[in-house]
Short mmCIF file of C-alpha atoms in Angstrom, two decimals:
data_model
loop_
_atom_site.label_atom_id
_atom_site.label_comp_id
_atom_site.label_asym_id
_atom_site.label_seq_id
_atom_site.Cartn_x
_atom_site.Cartn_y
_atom_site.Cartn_z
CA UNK A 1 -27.49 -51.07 78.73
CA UNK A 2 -28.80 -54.75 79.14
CA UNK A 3 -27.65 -56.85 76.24
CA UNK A 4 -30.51 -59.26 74.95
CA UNK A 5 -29.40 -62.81 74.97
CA UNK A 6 -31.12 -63.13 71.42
CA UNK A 7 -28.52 -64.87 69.10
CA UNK A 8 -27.88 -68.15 69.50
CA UNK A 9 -25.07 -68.45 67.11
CA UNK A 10 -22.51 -67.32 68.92
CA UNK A 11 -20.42 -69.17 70.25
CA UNK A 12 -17.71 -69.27 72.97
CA UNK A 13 -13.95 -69.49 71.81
CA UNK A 14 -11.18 -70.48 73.58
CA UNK A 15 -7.53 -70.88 72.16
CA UNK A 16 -5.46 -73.98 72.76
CA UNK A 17 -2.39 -74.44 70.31
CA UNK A 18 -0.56 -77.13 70.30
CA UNK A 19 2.65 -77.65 71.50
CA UNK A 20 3.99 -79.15 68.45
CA UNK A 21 2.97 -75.54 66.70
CA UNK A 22 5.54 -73.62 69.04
CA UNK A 23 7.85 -75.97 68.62
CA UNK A 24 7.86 -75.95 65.24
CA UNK A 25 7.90 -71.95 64.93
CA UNK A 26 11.23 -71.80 67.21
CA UNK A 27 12.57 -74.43 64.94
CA UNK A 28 11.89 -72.50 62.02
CA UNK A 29 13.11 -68.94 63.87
CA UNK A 30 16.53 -70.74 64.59
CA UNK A 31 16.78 -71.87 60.58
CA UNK A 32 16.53 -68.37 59.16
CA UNK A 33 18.94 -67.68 56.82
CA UNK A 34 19.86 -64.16 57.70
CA UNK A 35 20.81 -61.04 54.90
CA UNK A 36 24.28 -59.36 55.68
CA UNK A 37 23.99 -56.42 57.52
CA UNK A 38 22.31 -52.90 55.98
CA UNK A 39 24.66 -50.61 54.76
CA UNK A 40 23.54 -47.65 56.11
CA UNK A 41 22.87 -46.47 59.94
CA UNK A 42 19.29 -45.83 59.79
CA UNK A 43 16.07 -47.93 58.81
CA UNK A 44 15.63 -46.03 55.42
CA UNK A 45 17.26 -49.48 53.81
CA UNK A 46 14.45 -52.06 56.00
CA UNK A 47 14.51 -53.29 59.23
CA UNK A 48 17.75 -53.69 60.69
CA UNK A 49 19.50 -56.70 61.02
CA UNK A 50 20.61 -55.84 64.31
CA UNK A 51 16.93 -55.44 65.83
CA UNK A 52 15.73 -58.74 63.80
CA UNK A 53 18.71 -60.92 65.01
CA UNK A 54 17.93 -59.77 68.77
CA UNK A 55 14.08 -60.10 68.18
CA UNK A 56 14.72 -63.95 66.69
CA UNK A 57 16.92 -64.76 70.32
CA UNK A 58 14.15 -63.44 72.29
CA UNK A 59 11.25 -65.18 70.43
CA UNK A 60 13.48 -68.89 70.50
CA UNK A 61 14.57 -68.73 73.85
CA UNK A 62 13.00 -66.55 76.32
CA UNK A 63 9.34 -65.68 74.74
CA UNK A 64 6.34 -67.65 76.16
CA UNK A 65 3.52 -67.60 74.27
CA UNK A 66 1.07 -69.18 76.77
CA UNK A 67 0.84 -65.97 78.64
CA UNK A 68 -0.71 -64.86 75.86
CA UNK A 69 -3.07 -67.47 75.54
CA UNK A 70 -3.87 -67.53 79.25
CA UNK A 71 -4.78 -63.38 79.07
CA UNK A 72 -6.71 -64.00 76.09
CA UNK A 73 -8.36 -66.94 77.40
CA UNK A 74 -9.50 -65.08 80.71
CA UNK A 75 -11.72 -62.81 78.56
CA UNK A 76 -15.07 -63.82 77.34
CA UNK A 77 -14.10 -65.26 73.99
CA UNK A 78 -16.61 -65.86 71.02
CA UNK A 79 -16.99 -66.41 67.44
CA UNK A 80 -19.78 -66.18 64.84
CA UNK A 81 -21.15 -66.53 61.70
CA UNK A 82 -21.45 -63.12 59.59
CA UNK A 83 -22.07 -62.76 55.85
CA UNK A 84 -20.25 -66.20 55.45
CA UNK A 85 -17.33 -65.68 57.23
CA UNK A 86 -16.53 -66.46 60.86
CA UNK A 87 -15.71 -63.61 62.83
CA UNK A 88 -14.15 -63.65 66.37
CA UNK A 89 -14.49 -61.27 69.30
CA UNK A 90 -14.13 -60.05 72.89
CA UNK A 91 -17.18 -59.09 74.18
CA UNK A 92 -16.57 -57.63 77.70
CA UNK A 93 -19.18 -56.52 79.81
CA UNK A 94 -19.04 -53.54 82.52
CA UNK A 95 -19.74 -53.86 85.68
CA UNK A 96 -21.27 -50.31 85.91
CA UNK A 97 -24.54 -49.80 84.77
CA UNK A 98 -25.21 -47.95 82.21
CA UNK A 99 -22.17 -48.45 80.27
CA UNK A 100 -22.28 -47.21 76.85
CA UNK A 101 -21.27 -50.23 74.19
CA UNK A 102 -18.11 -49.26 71.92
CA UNK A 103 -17.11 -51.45 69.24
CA UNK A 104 -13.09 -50.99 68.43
CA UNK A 105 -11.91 -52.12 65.76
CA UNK A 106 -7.88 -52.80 65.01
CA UNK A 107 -5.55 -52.46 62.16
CA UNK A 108 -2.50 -53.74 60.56
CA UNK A 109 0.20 -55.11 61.63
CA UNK A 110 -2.00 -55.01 64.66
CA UNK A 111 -4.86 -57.05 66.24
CA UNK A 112 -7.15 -57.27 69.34
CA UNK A 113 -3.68 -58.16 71.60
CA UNK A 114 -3.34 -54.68 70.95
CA UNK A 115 -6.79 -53.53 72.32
CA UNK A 116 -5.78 -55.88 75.58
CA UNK A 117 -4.35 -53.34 77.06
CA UNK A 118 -6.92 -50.20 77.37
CA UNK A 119 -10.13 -53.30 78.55
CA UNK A 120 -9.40 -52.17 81.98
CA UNK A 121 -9.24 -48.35 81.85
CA UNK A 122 -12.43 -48.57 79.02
CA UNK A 123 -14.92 -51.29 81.18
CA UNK A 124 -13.83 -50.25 84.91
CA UNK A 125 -12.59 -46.32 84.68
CA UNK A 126 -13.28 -46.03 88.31
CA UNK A 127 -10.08 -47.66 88.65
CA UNK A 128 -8.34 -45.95 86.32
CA UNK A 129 -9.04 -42.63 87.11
CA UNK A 130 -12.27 -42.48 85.56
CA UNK A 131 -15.99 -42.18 87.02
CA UNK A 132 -18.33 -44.83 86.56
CA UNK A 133 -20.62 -42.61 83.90
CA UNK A 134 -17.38 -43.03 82.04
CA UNK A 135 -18.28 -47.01 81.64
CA UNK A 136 -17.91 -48.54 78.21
CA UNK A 137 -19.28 -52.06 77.21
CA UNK A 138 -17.09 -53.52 74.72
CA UNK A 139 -16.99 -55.48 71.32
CA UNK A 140 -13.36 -56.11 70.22
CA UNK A 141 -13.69 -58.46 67.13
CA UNK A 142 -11.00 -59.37 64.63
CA UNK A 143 -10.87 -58.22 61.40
CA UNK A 144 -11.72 -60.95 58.74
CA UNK A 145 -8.61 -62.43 57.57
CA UNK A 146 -6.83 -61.60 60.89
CA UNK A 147 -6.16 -63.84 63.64
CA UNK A 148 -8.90 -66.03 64.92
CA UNK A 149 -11.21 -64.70 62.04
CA UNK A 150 -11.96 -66.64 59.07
CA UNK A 151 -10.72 -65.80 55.92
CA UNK A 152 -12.95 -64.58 53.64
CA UNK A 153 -13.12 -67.01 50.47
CA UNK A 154 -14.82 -64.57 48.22
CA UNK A 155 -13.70 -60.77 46.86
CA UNK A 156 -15.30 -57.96 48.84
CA UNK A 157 -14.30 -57.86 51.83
CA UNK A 158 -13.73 -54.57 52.26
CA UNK A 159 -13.29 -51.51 55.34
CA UNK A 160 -17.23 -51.06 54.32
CA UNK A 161 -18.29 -54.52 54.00
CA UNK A 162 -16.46 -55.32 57.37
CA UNK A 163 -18.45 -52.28 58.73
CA UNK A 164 -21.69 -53.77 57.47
CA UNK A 165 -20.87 -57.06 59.42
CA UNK A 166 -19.98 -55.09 62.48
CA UNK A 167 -23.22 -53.43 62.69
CA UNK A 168 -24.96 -56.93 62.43
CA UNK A 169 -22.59 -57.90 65.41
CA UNK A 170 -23.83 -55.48 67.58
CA UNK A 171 -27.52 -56.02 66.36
CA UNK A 172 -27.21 -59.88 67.88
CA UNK A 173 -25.57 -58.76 70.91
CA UNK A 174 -28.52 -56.77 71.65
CA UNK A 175 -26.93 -53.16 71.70
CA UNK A 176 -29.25 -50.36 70.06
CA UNK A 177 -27.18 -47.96 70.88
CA UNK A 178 -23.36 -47.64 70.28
CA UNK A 179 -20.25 -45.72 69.26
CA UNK A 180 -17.39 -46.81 67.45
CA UNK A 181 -13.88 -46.27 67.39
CA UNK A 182 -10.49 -47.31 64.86
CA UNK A 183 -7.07 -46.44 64.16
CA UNK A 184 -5.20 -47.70 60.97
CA UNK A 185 -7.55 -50.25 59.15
CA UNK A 186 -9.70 -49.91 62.12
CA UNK A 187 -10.55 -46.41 61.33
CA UNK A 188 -10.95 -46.96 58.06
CA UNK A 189 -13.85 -49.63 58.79
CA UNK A 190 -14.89 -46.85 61.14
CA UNK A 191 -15.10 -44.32 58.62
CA UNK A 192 -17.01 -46.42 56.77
CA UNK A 193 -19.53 -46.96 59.74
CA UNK A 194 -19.96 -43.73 60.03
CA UNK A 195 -21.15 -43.16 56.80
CA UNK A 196 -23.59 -46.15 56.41
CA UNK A 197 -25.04 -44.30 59.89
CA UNK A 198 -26.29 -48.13 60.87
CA UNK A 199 -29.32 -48.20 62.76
CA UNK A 200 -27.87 -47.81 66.77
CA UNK A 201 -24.31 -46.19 65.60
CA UNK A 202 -24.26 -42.63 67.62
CA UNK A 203 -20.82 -41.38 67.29
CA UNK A 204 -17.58 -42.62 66.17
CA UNK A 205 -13.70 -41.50 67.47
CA UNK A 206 -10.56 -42.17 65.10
CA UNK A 207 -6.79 -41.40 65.77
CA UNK A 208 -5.80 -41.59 61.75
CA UNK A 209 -7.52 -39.31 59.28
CA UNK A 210 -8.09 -42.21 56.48
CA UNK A 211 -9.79 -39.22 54.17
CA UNK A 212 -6.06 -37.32 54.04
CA UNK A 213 -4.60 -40.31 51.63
CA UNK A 214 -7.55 -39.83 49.84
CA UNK A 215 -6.22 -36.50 47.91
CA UNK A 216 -4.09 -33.23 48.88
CA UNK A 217 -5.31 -31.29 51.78
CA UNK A 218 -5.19 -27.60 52.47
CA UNK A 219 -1.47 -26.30 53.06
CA UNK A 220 -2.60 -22.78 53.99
CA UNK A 221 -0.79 -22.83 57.54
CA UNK A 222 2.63 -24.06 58.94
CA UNK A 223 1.03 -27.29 60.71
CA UNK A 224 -0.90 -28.01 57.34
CA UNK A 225 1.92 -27.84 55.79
CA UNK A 226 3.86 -29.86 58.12
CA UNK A 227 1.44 -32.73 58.24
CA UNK A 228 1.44 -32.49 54.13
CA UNK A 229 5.07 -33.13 54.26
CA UNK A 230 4.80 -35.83 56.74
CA UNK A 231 2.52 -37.60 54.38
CA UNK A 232 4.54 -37.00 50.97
CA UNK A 233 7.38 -38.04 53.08
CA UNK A 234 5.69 -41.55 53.70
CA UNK A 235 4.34 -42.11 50.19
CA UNK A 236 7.97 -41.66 49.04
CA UNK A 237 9.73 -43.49 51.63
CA UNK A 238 7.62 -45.18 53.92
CA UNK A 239 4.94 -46.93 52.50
CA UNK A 240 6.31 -50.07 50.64
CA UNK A 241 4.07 -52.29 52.89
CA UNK A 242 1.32 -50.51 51.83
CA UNK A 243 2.02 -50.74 47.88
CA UNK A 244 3.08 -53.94 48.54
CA UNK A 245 -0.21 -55.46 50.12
CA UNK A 246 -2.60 -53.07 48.08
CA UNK A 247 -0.98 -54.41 45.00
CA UNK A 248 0.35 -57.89 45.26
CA UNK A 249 -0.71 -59.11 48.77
CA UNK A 250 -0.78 -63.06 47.47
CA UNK A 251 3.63 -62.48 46.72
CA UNK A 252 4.38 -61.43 50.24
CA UNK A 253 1.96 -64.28 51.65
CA UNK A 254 4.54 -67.04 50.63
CA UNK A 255 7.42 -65.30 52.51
CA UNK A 256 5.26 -64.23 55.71
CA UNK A 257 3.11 -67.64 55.88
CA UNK A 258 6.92 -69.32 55.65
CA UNK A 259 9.33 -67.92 58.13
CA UNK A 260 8.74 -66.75 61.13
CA UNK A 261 11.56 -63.91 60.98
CA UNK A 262 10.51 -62.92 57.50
CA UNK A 263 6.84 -62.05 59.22
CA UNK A 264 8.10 -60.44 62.16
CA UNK A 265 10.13 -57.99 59.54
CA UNK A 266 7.50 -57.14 57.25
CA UNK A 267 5.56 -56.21 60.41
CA UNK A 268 8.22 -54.17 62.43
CA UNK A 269 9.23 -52.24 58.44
CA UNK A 270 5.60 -50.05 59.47
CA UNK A 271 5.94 -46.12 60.55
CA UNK A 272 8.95 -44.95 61.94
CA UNK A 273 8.14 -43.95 65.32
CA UNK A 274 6.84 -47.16 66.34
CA UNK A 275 10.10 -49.22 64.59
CA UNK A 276 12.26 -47.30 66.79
CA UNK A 277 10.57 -47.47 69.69
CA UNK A 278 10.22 -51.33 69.15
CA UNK A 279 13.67 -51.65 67.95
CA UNK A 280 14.93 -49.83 71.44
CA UNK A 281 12.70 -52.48 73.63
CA UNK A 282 15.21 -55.38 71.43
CA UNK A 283 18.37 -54.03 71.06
CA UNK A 284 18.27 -51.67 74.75
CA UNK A 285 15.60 -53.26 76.78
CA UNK A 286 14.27 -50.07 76.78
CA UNK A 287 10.38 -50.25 76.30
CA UNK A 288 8.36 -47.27 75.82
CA UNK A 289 4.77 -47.80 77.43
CA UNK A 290 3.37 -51.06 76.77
CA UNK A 291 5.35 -51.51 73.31
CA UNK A 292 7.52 -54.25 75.22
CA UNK A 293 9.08 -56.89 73.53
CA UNK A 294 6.64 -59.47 75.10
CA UNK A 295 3.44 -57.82 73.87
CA UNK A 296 5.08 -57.10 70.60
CA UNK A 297 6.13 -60.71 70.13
CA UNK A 298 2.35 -61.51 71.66
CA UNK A 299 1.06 -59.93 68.51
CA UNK A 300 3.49 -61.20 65.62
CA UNK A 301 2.76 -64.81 67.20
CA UNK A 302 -0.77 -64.55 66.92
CA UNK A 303 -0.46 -63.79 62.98
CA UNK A 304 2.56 -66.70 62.76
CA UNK A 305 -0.21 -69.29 65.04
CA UNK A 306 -2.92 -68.83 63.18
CA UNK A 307 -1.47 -68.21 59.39
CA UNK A 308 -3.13 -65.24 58.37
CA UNK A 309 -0.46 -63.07 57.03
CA UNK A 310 -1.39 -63.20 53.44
CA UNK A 311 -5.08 -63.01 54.09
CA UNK A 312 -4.57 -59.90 56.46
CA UNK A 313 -2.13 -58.36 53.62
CA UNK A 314 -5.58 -59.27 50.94
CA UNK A 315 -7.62 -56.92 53.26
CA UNK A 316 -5.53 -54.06 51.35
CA UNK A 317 -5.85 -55.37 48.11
CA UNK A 318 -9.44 -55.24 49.08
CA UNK A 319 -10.04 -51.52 50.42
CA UNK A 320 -6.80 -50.03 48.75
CA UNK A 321 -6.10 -51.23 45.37
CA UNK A 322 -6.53 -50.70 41.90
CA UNK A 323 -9.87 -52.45 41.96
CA UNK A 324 -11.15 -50.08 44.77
CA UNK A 325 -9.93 -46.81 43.63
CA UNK A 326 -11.36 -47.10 40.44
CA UNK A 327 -14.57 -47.91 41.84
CA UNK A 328 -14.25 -45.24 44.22
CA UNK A 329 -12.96 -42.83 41.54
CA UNK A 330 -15.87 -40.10 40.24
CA UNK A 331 -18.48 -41.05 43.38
CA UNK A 332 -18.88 -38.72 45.73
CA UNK A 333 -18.55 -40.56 49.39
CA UNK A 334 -21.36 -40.33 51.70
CA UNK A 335 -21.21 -37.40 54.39
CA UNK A 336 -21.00 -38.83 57.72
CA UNK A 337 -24.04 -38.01 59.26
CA UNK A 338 -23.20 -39.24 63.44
CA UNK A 339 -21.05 -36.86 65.31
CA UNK A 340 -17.38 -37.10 65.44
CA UNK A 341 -14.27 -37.69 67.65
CA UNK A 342 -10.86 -37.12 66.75
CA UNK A 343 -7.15 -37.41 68.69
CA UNK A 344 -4.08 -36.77 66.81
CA UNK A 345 -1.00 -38.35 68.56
CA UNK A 346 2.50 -36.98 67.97
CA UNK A 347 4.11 -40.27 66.78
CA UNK A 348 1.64 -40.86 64.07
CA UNK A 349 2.90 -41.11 60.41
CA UNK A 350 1.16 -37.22 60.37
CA UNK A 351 -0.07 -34.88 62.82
CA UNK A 352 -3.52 -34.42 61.79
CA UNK A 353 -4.75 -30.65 61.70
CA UNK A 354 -8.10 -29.83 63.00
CA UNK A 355 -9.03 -28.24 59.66
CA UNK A 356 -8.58 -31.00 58.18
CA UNK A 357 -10.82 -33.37 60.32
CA UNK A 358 -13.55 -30.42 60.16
CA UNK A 359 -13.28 -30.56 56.40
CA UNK A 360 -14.16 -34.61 56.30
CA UNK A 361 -16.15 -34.39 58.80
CA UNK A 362 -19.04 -31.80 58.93
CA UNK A 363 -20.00 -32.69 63.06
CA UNK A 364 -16.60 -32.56 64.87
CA UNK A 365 -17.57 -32.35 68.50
CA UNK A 366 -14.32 -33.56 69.91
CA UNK A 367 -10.68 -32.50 68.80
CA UNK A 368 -7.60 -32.97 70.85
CA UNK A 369 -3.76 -33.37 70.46
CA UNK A 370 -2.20 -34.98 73.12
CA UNK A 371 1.75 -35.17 74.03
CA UNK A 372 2.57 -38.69 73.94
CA UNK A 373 2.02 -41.94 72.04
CA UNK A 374 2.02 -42.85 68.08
CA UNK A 375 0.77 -44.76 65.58
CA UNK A 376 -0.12 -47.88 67.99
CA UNK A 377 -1.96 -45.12 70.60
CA UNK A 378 -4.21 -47.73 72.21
CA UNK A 379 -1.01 -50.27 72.91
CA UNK A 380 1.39 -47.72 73.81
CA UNK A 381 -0.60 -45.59 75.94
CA UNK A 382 -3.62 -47.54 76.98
CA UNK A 383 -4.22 -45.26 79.93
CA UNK A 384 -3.96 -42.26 77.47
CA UNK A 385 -6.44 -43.43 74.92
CA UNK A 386 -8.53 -44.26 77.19
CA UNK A 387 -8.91 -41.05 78.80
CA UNK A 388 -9.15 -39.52 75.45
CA UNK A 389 -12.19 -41.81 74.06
CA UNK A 390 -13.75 -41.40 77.28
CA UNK A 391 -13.89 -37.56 76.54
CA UNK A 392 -14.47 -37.75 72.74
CA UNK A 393 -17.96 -40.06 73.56
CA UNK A 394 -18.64 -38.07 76.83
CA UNK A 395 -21.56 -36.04 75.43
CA UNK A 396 -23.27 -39.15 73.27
CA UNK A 397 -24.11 -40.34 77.08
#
């Protein structure tokens, strides 16, 4: 589909950070004052001191941020104006014709480095595996209050408001007809998409069920059961980031917008699958997929570069407080009207039944559990997600 070269306020980014900046970050990383050791021999105390301490050498010494910069800045790079805040995106084009435009939205602790990844396999799936009716167009913006967003200055920025402003992004880049897809806060803004059915939105995909923290689910067979338990285990012992930010985002801002080490902690203390597999890339050099140490460090940077820790923590205030819940409590969400994708990935916090997607969603065409990859699906299997949205979209063509 031809894009319509229609809005003439947006604008090419590009990102150049000064030198001084990285110095003063590996000045700072060298400074921290560390805790004494855990006392245990697991994570269920933090993040280990251990996997921080090797993390903090890497980052000083042998990380190099300008191969960041240099990947980001050989995409097409924009920003623009929406609903007073300025909202940054990739906007890569196929080279097939045809291709069908997806907007993909990330979450937290992520951003769009971890999108990077799956551009290839998604634009040019020819040489990935892929045919070209497979082609996507894509829109990869960043959330408001993350990265090389703005931060929103007013209350309301919310997983629905942010879906609002991504429907008016894909209105100026010409696109009338699109699908969506999210994980973490990304499929919660997806969610919401999907049931404001904007003008041009045809089907959205999501690897976390957002609706199953929303009340108990069904827990009438053994993998009901099993993902119940999976969630009642994170609400009890897992989830302190996510009290933490939906209740008092603007406390932890202080300690994340000050040190360096004290944001890359609060970022690694997420799910358990993924700290382990990040902690193993540290501690072993032993990577799995593309959750190296570079491309994890690629991501924590970003958030360190361009100070958005607290305002990214504020986007769960936002969509997951007090505030929200009680406005949510007693109304009766909208059905989602477009039909739906879903992949379930064994690493995430829960595996998600099918039963329980087909009772949020009442137009499941595409279910699937695959055998590899976790909470961060798109960054740790990039070939794998791929292949999956590819199938979940295939009959919207």
């Amino acid at each position: 589909m031809a894009v319509i070269e229609t809005a003439t306020e947006i604008r090419p980014f590009n990102v150049d950070i000064p030198e001084e900046e990285l110095a003063e970050m590996r000045r700072r990383i060298a400074a921290t004052r560390w805790p004494s050791k855990e006392l245990v021999e697991d994570r269920s105390q933090g993040v280990q001191l251990t996997t921080m301490q090797e993390l903090a050498r890497y980052w000083a010494t042998d990380y190099d941020w300008r191969k960041a910069e240099a990947k980001l800045n050989a995409l097409p790079q924009f920003t623009t104006e929406i609903d007073g805040v300025d909202i940054h995106f990739i906007h890569v084009k196929s080279a097939h014709k045809n291709a069908l435009p997806l907007i993909m939205t990330h979450g937290w602790p992520g951003s769009v480095i971890e999108l990077l990844e799956a551009i290839g396999p998604l634009t040019d799936p020819t040489a990935h595996g892929g045919t070209a009716e497979d082609a996507f167009d894509l829109v990869l913006p960043s959330l408001p209050g993350y990265g090389f967003s703005g931060e929103p200055t007013e209350l309301g920025w919310d997983v629905g408001r942010t879906g609002q402003a991504w429907a008016e992004l894909m209105r100026r880049l010409g696109y009338t007809r699109y699908v969506a897809q999210g994980g973490d806060v990304g499929a919660g803004v997806t969610d919401a998409m999907g049931r404001q059915a904007p003008e041009g939105l045809v089907g959205i995909h999501m690897n976390l069920l957002v609706t199953a923290l929303g009340g108990p689910q069904p827990t009438d067979t053994d993998e009901e059961r099993a993902a119940a338990d999976a969630i009642t285990t994170f609400r009890t012992s897992g989830n302190g980031y996510f009290l933490e930010q939906a209740t008092r985002p603007q406390t932890i801002g202080y300690a994340v917008l000050d040190s360096p080490v004290a944001l890359a902690a609060w970022m690694l203390d997420h799910d358990t699958d993924a700290y382990y597999k990040i902690s193993r890339a540290f501690v072993n050099g032993q990577p799995v997929g593309n959750l190296t140490r570079d491309h994890v460090l690629d991501n924590i940077t970003l958030y360190w570069l361009t100070g958005t820790g607290a305002s990214a923590a504020r986007s769960y205030w936002e969509s997951y407080g007090a505030a929200a819940v009680a406005t949510a409590a007693g109304q009766t969400p909208r059905e989602v009207s477009v039909p739906v994708g879903f992949t379930t990935f064994p690493g995430e916090i829960w595996r998600t039944p099918r039963s329980w997607v087909e009772q949020s969603y009442p137009n499941v065409i595409y279910f699937n559990e695959v055998d590899r990859g976790g909470h961060f699906a798109t960054w740790e299997e990039p070939e794998l997600f791929s292949e999956e949205t590819r199938a979940a979209f295939k009959s919207l063509r």
